[in-house]
PDB file of C-alpha atoms in Angstrom:
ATOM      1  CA  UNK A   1      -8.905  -9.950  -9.058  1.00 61.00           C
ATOM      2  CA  UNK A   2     -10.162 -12.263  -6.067  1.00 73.00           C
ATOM      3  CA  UNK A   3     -14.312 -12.567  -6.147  1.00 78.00           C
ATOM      4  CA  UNK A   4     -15.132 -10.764  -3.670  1.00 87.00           C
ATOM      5  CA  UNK A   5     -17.821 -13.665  -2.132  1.00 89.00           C
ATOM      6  CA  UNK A   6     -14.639 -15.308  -1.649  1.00 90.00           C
ATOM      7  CA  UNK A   7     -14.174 -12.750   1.415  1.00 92.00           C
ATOM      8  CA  UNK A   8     -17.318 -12.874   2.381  1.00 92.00           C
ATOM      9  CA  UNK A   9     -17.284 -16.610   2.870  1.00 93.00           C
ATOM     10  CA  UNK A  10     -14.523 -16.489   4.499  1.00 93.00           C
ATOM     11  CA  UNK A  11     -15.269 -14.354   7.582  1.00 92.00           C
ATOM     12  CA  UNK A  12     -18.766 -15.469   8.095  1.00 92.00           C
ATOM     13  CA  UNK A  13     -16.865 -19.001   8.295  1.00 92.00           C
ATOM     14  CA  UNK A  14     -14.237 -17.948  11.047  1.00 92.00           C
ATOM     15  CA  UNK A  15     -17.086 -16.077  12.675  1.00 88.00           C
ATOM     16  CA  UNK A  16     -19.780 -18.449  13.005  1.00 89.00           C
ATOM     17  CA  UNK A  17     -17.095 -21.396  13.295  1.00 89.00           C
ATOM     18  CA  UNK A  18     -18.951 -23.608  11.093  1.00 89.00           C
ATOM     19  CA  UNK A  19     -19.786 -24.293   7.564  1.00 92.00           C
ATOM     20  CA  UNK A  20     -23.135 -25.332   8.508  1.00 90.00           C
ATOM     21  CA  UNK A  21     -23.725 -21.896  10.114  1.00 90.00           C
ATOM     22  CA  UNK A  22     -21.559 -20.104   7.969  1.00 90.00           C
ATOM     23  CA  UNK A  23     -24.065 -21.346   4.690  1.00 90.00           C
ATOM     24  CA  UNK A  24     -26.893 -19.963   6.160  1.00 89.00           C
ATOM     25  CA  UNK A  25     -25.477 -16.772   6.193  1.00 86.00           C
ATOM     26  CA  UNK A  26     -24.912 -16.889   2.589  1.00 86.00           C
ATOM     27  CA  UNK A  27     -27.345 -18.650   1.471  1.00 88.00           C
ATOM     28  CA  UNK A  28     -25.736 -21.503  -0.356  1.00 88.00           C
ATOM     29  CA  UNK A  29     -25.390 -25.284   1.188  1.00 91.00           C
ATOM     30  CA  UNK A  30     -22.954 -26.573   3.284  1.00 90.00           C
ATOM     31  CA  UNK A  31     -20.942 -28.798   0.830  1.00 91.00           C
ATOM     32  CA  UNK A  32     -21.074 -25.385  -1.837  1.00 92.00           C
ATOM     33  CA  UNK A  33     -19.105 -23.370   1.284  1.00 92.00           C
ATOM     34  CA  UNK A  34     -16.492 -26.518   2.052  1.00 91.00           C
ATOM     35  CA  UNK A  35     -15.731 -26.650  -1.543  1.00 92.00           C
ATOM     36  CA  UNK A  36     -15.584 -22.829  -2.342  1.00 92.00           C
ATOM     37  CA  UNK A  37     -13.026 -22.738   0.411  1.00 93.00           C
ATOM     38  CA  UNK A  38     -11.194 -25.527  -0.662  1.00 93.00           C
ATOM     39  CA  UNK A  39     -10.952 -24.039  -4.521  1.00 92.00           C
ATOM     40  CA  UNK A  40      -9.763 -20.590  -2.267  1.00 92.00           C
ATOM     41  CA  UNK A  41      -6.836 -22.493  -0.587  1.00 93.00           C
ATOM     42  CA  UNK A  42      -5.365 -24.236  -4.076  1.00 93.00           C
ATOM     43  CA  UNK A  43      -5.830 -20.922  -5.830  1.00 91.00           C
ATOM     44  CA  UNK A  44      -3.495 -19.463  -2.971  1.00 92.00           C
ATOM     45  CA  UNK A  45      -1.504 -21.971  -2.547  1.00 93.00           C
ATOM     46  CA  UNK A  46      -1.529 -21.958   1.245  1.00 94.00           C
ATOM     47  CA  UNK A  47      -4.184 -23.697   3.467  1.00 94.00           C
ATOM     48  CA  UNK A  48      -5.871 -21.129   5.407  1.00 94.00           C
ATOM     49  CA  UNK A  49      -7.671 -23.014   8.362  1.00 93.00           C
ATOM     50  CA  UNK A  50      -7.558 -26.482  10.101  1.00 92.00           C
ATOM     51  CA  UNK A  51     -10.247 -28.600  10.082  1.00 87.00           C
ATOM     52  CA  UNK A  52     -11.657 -30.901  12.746  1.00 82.00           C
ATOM     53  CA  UNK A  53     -14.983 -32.475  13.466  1.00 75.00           C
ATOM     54  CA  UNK A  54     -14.951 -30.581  17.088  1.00 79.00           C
ATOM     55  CA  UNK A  55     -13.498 -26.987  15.131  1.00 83.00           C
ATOM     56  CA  UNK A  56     -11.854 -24.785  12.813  1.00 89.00           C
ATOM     57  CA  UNK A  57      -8.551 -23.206  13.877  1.00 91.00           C
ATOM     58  CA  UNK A  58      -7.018 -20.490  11.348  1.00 92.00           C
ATOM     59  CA  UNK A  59      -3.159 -20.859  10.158  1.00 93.00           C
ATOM     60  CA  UNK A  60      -0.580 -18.197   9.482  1.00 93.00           C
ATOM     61  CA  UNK A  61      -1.986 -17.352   6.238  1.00 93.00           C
ATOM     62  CA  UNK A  62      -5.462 -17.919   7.426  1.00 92.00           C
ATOM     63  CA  UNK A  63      -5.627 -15.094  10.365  1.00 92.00           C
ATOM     64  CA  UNK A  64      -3.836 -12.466   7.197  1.00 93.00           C
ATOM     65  CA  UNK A  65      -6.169 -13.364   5.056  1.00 94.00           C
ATOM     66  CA  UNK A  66      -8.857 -12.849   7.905  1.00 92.00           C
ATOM     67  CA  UNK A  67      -7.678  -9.525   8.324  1.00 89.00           C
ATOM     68  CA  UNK A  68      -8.571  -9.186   4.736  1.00 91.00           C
ATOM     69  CA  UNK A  69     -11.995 -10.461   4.740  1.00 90.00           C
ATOM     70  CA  UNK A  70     -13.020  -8.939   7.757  1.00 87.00           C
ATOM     71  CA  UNK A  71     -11.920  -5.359   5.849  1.00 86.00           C
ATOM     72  CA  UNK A  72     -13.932  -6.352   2.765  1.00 88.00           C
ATOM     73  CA  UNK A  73     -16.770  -7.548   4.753  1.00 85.00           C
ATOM     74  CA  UNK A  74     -17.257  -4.052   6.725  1.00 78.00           C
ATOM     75  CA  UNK A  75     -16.570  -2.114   3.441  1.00 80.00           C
ATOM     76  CA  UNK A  76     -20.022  -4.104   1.657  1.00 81.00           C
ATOM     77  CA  UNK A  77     -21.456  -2.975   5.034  1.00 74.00           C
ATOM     78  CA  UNK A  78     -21.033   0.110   4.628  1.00 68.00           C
ATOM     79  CA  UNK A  79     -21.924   0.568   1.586  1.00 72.00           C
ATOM     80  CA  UNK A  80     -25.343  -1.589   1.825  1.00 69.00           C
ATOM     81  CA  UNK A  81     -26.108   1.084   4.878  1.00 61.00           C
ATOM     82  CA  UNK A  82     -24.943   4.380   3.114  1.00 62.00           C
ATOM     83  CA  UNK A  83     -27.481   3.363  -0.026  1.00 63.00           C
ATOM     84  CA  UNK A  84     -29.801   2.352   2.421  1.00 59.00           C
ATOM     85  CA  UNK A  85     -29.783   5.193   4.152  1.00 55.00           C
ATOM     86  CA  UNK A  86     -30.563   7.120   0.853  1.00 53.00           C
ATOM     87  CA  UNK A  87     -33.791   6.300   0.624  1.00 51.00           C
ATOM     88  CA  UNK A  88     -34.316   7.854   4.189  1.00 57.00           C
ATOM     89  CA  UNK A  89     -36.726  11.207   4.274  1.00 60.00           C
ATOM     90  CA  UNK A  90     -34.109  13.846   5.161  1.00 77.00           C
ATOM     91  CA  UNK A  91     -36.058  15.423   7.613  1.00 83.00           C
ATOM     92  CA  UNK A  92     -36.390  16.219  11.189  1.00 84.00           C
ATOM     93  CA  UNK A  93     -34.059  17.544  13.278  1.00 88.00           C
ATOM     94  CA  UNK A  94     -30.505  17.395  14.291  1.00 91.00           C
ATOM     95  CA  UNK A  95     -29.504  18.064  17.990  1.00 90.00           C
ATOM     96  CA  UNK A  96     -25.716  19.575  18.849  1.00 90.00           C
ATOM     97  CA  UNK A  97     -24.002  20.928  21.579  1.00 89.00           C
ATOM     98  CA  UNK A  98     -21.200  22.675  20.930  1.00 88.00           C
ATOM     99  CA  UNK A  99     -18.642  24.796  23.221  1.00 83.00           C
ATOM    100  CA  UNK A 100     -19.188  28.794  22.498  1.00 79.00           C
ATOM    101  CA  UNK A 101     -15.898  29.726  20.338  1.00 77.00           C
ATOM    102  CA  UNK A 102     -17.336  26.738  17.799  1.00 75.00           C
ATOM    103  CA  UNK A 103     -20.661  27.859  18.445  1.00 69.00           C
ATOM    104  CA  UNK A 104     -19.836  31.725  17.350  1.00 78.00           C
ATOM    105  CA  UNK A 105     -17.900  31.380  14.612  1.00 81.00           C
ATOM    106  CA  UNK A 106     -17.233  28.706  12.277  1.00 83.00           C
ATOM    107  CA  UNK A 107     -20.774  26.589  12.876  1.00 87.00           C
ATOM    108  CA  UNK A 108     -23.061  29.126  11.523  1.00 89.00           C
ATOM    109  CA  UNK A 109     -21.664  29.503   8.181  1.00 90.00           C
ATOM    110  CA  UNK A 110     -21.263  25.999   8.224  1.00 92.00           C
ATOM    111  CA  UNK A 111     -24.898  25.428   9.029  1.00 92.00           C
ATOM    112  CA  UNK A 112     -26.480  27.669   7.250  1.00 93.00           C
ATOM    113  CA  UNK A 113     -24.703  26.081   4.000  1.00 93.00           C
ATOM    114  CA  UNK A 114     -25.692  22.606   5.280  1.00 94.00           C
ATOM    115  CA  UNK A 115     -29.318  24.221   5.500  1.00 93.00           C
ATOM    116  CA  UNK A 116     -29.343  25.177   2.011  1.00 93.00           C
ATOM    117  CA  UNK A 117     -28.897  21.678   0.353  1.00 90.00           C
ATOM    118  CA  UNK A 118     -30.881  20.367   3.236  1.00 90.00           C
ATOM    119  CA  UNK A 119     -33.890  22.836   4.045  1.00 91.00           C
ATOM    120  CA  UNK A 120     -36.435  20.336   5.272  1.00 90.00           C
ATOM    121  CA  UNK A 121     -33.326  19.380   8.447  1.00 91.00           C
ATOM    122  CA  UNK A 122     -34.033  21.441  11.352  1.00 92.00           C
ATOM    123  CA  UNK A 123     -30.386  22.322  13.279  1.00 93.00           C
ATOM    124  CA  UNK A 124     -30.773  22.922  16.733  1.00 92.00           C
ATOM    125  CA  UNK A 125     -27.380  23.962  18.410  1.00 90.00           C
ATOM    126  CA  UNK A 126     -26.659  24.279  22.093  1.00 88.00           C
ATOM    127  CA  UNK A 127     -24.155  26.334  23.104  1.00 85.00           C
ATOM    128  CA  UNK A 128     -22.404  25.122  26.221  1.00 78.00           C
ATOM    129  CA  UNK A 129     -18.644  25.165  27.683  1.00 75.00           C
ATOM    130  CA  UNK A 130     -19.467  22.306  29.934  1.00 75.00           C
ATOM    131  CA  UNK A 131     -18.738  18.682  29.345  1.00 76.00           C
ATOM    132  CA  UNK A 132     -22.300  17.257  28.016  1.00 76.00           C
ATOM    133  CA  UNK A 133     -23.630  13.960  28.647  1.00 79.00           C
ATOM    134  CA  UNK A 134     -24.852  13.527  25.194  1.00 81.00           C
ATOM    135  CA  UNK A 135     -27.294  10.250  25.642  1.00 76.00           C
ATOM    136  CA  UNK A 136     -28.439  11.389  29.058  1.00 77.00           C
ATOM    137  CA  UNK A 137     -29.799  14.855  27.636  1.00 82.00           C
ATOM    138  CA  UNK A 138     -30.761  13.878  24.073  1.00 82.00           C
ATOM    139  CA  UNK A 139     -28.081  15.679  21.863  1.00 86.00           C
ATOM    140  CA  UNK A 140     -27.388  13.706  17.984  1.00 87.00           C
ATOM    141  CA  UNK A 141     -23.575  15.037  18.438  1.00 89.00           C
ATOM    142  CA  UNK A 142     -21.212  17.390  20.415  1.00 89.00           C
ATOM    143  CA  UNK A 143     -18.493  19.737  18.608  1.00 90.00           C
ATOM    144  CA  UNK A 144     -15.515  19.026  21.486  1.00 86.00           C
ATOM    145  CA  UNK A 145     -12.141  19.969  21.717  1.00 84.00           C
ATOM    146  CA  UNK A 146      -9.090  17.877  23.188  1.00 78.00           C
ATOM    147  CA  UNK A 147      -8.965  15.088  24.848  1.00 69.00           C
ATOM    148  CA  UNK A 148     -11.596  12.121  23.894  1.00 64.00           C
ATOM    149  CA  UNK A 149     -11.347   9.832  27.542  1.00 54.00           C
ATOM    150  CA  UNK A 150     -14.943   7.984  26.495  1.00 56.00           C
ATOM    151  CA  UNK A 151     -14.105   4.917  24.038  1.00 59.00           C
ATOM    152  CA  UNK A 152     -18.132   4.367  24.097  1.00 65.00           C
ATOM    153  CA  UNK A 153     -17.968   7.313  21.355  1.00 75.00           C
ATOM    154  CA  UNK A 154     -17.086   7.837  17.823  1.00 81.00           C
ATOM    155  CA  UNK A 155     -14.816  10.880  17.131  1.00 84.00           C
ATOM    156  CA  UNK A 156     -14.274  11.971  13.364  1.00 87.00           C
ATOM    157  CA  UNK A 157     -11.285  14.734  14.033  1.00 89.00           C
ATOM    158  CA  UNK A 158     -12.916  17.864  11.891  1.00 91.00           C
ATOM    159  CA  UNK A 159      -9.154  20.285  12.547  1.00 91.00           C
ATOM    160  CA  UNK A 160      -6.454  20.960  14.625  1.00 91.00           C
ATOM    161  CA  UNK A 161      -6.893  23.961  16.500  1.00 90.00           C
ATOM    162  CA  UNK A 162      -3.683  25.917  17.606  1.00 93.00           C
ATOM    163  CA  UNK A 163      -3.236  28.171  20.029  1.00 94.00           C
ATOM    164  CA  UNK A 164      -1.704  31.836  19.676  1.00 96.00           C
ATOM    165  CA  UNK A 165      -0.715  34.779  22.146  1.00 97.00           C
ATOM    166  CA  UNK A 166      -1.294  38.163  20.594  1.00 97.00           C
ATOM    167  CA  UNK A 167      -2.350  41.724  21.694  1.00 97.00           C
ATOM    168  CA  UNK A 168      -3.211  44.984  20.039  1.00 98.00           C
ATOM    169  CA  UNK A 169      -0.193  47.447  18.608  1.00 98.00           C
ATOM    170  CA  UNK A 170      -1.252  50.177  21.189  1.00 97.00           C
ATOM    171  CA  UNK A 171      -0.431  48.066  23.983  1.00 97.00           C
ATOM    172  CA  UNK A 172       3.030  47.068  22.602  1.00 97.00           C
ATOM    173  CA  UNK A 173       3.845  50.824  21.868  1.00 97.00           C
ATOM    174  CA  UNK A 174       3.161  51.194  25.746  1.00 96.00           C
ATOM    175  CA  UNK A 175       4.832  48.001  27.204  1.00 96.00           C
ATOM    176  CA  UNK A 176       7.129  46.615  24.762  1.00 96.00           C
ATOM    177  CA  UNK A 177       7.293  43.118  22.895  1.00 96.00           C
ATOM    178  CA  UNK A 178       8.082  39.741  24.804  1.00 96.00           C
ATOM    179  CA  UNK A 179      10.766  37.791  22.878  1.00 95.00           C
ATOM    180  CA  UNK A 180      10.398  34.842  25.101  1.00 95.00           C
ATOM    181  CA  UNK A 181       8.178  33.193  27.435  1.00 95.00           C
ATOM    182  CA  UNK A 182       9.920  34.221  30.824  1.00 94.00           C
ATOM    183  CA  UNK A 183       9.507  37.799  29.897  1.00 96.00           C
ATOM    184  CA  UNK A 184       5.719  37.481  29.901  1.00 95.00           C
ATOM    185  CA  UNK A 185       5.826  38.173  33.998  1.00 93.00           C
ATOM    186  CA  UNK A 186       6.602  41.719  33.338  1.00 94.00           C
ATOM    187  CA  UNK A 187       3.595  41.869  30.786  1.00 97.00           C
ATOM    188  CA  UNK A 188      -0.463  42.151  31.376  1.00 97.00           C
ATOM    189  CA  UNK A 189      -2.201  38.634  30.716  1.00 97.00           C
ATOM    190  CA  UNK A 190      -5.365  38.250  30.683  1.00 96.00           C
ATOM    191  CA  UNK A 191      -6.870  34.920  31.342  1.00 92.00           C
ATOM    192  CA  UNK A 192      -9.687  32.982  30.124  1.00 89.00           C
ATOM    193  CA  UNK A 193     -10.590  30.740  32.505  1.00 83.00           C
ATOM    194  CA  UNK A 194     -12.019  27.937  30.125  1.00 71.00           C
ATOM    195  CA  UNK A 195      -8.604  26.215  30.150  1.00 67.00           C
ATOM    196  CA  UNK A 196      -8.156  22.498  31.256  1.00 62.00           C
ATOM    197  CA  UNK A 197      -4.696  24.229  32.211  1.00 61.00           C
ATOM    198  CA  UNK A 198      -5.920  26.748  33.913  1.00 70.00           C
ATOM    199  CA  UNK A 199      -6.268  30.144  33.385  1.00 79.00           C
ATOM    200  CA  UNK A 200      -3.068  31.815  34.272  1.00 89.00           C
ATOM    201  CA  UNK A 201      -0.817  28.428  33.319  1.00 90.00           C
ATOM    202  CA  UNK A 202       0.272  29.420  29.403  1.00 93.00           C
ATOM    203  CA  UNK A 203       1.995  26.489  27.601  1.00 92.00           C
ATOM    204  CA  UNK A 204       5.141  26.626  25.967  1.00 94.00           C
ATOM    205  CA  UNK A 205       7.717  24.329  24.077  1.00 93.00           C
ATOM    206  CA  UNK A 206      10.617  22.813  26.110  1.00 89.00           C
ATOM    207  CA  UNK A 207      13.566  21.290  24.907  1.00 87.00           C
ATOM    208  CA  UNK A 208      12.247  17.575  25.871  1.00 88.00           C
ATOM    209  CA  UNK A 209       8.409  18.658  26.686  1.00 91.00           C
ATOM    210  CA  UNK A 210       6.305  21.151  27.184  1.00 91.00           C
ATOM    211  CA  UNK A 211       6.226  23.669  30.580  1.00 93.00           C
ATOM    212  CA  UNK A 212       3.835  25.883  31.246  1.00 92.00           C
ATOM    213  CA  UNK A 213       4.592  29.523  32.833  1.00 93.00           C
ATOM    214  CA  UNK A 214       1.951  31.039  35.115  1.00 93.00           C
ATOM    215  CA  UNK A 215       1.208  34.548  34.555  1.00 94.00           C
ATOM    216  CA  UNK A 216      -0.949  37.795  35.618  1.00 94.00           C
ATOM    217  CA  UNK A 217      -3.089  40.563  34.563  1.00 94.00           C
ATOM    218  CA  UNK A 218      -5.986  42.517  35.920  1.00 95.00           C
ATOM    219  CA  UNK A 219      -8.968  40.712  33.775  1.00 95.00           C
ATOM    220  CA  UNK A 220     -10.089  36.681  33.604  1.00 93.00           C
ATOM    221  CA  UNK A 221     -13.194  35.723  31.794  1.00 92.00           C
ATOM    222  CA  UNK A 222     -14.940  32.784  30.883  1.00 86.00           C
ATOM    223  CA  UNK A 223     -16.544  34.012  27.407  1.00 86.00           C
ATOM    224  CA  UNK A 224     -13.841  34.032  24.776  1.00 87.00           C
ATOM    225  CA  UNK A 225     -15.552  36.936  22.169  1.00 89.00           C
ATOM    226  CA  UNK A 226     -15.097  39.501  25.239  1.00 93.00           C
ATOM    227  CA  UNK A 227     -11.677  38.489  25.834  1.00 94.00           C
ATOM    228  CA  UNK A 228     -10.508  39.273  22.395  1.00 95.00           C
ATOM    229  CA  UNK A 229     -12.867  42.831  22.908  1.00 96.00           C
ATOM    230  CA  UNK A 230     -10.062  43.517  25.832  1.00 97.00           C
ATOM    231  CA  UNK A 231      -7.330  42.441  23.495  1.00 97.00           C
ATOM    232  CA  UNK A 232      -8.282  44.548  21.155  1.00 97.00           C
ATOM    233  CA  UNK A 233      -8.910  47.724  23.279  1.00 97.00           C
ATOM    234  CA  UNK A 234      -5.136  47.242  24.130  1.00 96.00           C
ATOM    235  CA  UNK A 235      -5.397  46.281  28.015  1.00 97.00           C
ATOM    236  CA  UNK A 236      -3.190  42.769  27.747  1.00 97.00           C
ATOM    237  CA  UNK A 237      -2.084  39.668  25.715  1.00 97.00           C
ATOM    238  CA  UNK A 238      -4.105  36.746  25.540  1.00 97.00           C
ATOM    239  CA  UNK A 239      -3.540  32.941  24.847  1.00 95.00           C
ATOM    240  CA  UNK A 240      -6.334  31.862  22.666  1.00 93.00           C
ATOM    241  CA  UNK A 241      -7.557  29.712  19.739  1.00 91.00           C
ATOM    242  CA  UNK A 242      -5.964  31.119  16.518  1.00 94.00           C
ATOM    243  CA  UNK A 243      -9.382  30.975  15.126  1.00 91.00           C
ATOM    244  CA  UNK A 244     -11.043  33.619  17.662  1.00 92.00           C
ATOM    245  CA  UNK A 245      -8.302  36.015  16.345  1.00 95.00           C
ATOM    246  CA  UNK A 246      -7.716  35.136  12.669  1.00 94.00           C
ATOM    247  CA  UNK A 247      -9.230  37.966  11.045  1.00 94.00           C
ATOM    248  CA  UNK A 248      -7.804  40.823  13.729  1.00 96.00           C
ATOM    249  CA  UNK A 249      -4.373  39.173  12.735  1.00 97.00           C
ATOM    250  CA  UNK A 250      -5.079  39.412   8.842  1.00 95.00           C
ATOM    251  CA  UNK A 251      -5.835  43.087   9.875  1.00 96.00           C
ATOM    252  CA  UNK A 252      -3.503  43.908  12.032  1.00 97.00           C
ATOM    253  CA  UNK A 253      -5.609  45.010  14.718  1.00 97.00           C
ATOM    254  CA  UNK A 254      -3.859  42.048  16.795  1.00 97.00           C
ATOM    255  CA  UNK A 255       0.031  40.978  16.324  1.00 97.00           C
ATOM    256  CA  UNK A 256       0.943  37.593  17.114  1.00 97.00           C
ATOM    257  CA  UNK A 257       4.077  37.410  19.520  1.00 97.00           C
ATOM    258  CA  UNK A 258       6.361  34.167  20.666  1.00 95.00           C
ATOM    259  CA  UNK A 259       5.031  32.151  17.717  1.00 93.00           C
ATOM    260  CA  UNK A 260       7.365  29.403  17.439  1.00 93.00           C
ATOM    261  CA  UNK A 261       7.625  29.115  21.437  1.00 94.00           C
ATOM    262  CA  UNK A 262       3.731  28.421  22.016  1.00 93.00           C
ATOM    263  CA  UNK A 263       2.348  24.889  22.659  1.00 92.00           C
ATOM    264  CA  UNK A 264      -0.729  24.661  22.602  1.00 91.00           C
ATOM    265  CA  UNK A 265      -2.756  23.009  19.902  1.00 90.00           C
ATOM    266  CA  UNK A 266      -6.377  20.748  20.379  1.00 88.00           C
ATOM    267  CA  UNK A 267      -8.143  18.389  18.068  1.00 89.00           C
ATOM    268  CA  UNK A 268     -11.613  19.294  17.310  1.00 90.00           C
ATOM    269  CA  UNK A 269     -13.708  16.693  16.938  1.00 90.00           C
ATOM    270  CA  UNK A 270     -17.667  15.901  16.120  1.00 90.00           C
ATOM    271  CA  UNK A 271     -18.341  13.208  18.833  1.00 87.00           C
ATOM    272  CA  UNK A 272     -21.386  10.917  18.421  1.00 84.00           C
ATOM    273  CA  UNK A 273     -23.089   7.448  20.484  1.00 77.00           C
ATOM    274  CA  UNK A 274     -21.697   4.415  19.284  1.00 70.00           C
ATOM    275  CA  UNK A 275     -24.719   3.085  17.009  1.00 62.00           C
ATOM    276  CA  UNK A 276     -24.810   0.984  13.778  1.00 52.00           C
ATOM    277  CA  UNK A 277     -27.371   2.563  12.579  1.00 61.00           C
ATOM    278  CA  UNK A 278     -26.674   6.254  12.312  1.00 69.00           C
ATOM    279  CA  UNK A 279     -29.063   8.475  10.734  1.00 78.00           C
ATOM    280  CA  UNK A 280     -28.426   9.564   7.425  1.00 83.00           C
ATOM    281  CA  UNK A 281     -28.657  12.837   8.051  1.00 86.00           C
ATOM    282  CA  UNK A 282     -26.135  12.818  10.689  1.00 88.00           C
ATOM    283  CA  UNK A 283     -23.769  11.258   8.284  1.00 87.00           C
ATOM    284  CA  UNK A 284     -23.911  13.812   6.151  1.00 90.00           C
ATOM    285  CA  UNK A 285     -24.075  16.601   8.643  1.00 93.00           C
ATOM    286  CA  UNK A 286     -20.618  15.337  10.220  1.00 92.00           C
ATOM    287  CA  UNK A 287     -19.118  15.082   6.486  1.00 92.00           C
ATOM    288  CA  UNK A 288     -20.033  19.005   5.404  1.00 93.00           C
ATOM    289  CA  UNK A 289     -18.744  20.210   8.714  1.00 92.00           C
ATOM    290  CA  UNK A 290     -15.441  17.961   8.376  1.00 92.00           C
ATOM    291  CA  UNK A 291     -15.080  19.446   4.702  1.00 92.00           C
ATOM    292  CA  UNK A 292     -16.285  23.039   6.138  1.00 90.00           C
ATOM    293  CA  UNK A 293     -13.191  23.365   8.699  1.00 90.00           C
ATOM    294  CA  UNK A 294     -10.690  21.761   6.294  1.00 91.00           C
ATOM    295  CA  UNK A 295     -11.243  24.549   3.902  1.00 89.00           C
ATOM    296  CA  UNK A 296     -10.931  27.003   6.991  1.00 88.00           C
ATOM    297  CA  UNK A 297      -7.659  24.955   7.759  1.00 87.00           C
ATOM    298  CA  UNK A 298      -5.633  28.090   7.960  1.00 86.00           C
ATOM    299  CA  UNK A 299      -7.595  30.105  10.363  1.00 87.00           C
ATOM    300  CA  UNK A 300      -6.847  27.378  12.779  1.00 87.00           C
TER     301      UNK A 300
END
């Protein structure tokens, strides 16, 4: 197996563009670097980068075996920081803001688990539907679902969350069951209006892309526990994430209908600041709540 300093060498070479710079960065003398490089082009058999007094221009094999020593190079990164970051105090306090289906359901189990193995972290959660500027107001990480415009953040995708249209038995026994989307005019739907699609414009699957239908019913809300409260009292159907309505399904007190003609289905991700140097406890905060939803995988 290649030495590993051989990778090392290698990118802080191309990087600095010397072998006077690239020496100091590993601590051995320019003449050690020229000839540990030379030794790594007759072991390969290839030579990886050009020489000339003015600089160093990479070959074929050079910018693939870059690719390779820029991979190794982040990896011993990585782990310097992640042992590093072990002998941090886990204390303090972690700051989230999270929309309020997250917020309600999932999180608190997940938190108070996370508080268990880590009593001396204080979790302070922030319940919010709107679209947080995390830096501006002080928040560690957000909880967000679908799209991720900002490339100035890190996302680590925790689920996929997909969407479901159900309503209680009474109301079916009164109105009758759509068996597809069209029908869905003659039926009660109420809205909730936290929707980038709006809340009366239900997505469905079309033979080349999606369409959306637009619909009507006599109640819209922004707060998604009391629209599954209506659901279940029988007024309408509602479009909502599977996870709001997992358990009413398991129990039949809700019945899923047009299953296999619904569209809509959002990554949820925990979104953080683009910084090298990420707490510790953050780390591991984002890793029990990525491992928390996976093992609730089905209810989404």
């Amino acid at each position: 197996m290649r030495n590993t300093d051989d990778f090392l060498i290698f990118y802080h070479l191309i990087e600095q563009g010397s072998f006077s710079k690239a020496a100091d960065q590993v601590g051995l003398t320019k003449s050690v670097v020229s000839k540990r490089i030379t030794r790594l082009e007759q072991d390969l058999g290839v030579q990886l980068v050009y020489r000339t007094t003015r600089k160093l221009t990479l070959t074929e094999a050079g910018e693939v075996f870059f690719g390779h020593a820029r991979e190794v190079y982040y990896s011993v990164q990585s782990a310097e920081e992640a042992m590093s970051g072990l002998g941090e105090s886990l204390t303090g306090t972690i700051r989230l803001t999270v929309p309020t289906i997250s917020g309600e359901l999932l999180l608190p189990k997940a938190i108070s688990e996370f508080s268990a193995k880590y009593p001396e972290i204080h979790i302070d959660m922030d319940l919010d539907n709107r679209f947080v500027d995390i830096v501006k107001e002080g928040f560690d990480l957000a909880i967000r679902t679908g799209e991720l415009p900002d490339s100035s953040f890190i996302a680590r995708r925790l689920v996929d969350a997909h969407w479901v249209i159900c309503g209680a038995p009474e109301y079916f026994a009164r109105n009758g069951v759509p068996k597809i989307a069209s029908e869905l005019v003659n039926h009660n739907c109420l809205a909730y209006s936290y929707q980038e699609t709006g809340a009366k414009e239900w997505l469905f699957k079309g033979e080349n892309k999606p369409y959306t239908i637009k619909v009507n019913g006599n109640f819209t809300t922004n707060n998604a526990s009391a629209l599954r409260r209506a659901a279940l009292f029988g007024q309408g159907l509602v479009y909502v994430p599977k996870v709001l309505v997992a358990e009413d399904l398991k129990a039949g007190s809700l019945i899923e209908v047009l299953q296999e003609q619904v569209a809509k289905c959002l990554g949820i991700y925990a979104m953080y600041p683009y910084t090298r140097h990420q707490p510790i406890k953050v780390k591991l905060f984002i890793e029990h709540l990525y491992q928390c939803y996976q093992k609730h995988e089905d209810k989404f």
